[in-house]
């Protein structure tokens, strides 16, 4: 599954009319923060350290390879948090999209 398909999966889910604009914005924020970090040395080190986990059918955002579900969640969450840029504002503490969306990467 490519990153575009990963995003499309979420856009196809039924969500209330009121919540959809915020959900789309959260997903866009998550994917943007992730893709901005995709070439970082830290991610390359993580993939090298866990190379045996680069088998499976789960998405690694910004990477053509797939991985085990546990590594996909770790990798995608780490990547979304890496530059510390995702979905933070005065009404939200932390980065919930990095945690939540990262667990949904299974094809």
Coordinates of C-alpha atoms in Angstrom, one line a residue:
X1 CA 0.0 0.0 0.0
X2 CA 1.4 3.4 -0.9
X3 CA 1.1 6.5 1.2
X4 CA -1.7 7.8 -1.1
X5 CA -3.7 4.7 -0.6
X6 CA -3.2 4.9 3.1
X7 CA -4.6 8.4 3.1
X8 CA -7.5 7.4 0.8
X9 CA -8.4 4.6 3.2
X10 CA -9.2 7.2 5.9
X11 CA -11.0 9.6 3.5
X12 CA -13.4 6.8 2.5
X13 CA -14.5 6.1 6.1
X14 CA -17.9 7.3 7.2
X15 CA -17.6 10.3 9.6
X16 CA -20.2 12.8 10.7
X17 CA -20.5 16.0 8.6
X18 CA -19.3 18.1 11.5
X19 CA -16.3 16.0 12.3
X20 CA -15.0 15.4 8.7
X21 CA -13.2 18.7 8.1
X22 CA -11.3 18.3 11.4
X23 CA -10.5 14.7 10.7
X24 CA -9.2 15.5 7.3
X25 CA -7.1 18.3 8.7
X26 CA -5.7 16.0 11.4
X27 CA -4.8 13.4 8.8
X28 CA -3.2 16.0 6.5
X29 CA -1.2 17.3 9.4
X30 CA 0.0 13.8 10.4
X31 CA 1.0 12.8 6.9
X32 CA 2.7 16.1 6.2
X33 CA 4.7 15.9 9.4
X34 CA 5.6 12.3 8.6
X35 CA 6.7 13.0 5.0
X36 CA 8.8 16.0 6.1
X37 CA 10.8 13.7 8.3
X38 CA 11.1 10.7 6.0
X39 CA 14.7 11.3 5.0
X40 CA 16.0 11.8 8.5
X41 CA 19.1 9.9 9.7
X42 CA 17.1 8.7 12.7
X43 CA 14.6 6.9 10.5
X44 CA 17.3 5.2 8.6
X45 CA 18.9 4.1 11.8
X46 CA 15.6 2.8 13.1
X47 CA 15.0 0.7 9.9
X48 CA 18.6 -0.6 10.1
X49 CA 18.2 -1.6 13.7
X50 CA 14.9 -3.4 13.0
X51 CA 15.6 -4.7 9.5
X52 CA 14.1 -8.1 10.4
X53 CA 10.8 -6.3 10.9
X54 CA 10.7 -5.1 7.3
X55 CA 8.4 -7.9 6.3
X56 CA 4.7 -7.9 6.5
X57 CA 1.8 -6.0 5.0
X58 CA 1.7 -2.8 6.9
X59 CA 2.4 0.7 5.6
X60 CA 5.6 2.7 6.3
X61 CA 4.6 6.3 5.5
X62 CA 6.8 7.6 2.7
X63 CA 8.4 4.3 2.0
X64 CA 7.6 1.7 -0.6
X65 CA 8.4 -1.1 1.7
X66 CA 6.0 -2.7 4.2
X67 CA 6.6 -4.1 7.6
X68 CA 5.2 -6.0 10.5
X69 CA 2.3 -4.4 12.3
X70 CA 4.3 -3.7 15.4
X71 CA 7.2 -2.1 13.5
X72 CA 4.8 -0.1 11.3
X73 CA 3.1 1.4 14.3
X74 CA 6.5 2.2 15.9
X75 CA 8.0 3.6 12.7
X76 CA 5.1 5.7 11.7
X77 CA 4.6 7.1 15.2
X78 CA 8.3 7.9 15.6
X79 CA 8.3 9.5 12.1
X80 CA 5.2 11.7 12.9
X81 CA 6.8 12.8 16.2
X82 CA 10.3 13.2 15.0
X83 CA 10.1 16.9 14.0
X84 CA 7.6 17.6 16.7
X85 CA 5.3 19.4 14.3
X86 CA 2.0 17.5 14.3
X87 CA -1.4 18.6 15.6
X88 CA -0.4 20.7 18.6
X89 CA -2.4 23.7 19.6
X90 CA -3.8 25.3 22.7
X91 CA -6.8 22.9 22.9
X92 CA -4.9 19.7 22.5
X93 CA -2.0 18.4 24.6
X94 CA 0.4 16.0 22.9
X95 CA 0.2 14.5 19.5
X96 CA -2.8 12.2 19.3
X97 CA -2.8 11.7 15.5
X98 CA 0.8 10.3 15.6
X99 CA -0.4 7.7 18.0
X100 CA -3.8 6.9 16.6
X101 CA -3.2 7.1 12.9
X102 CA 0.1 5.1 13.3
X103 CA -1.9 2.1 14.5
X104 CA -4.1 2.0 11.4
X105 CA -1.4 1.3 8.8
X106 CA -2.4 -2.3 8.1
X107 CA -3.3 -2.9 4.5

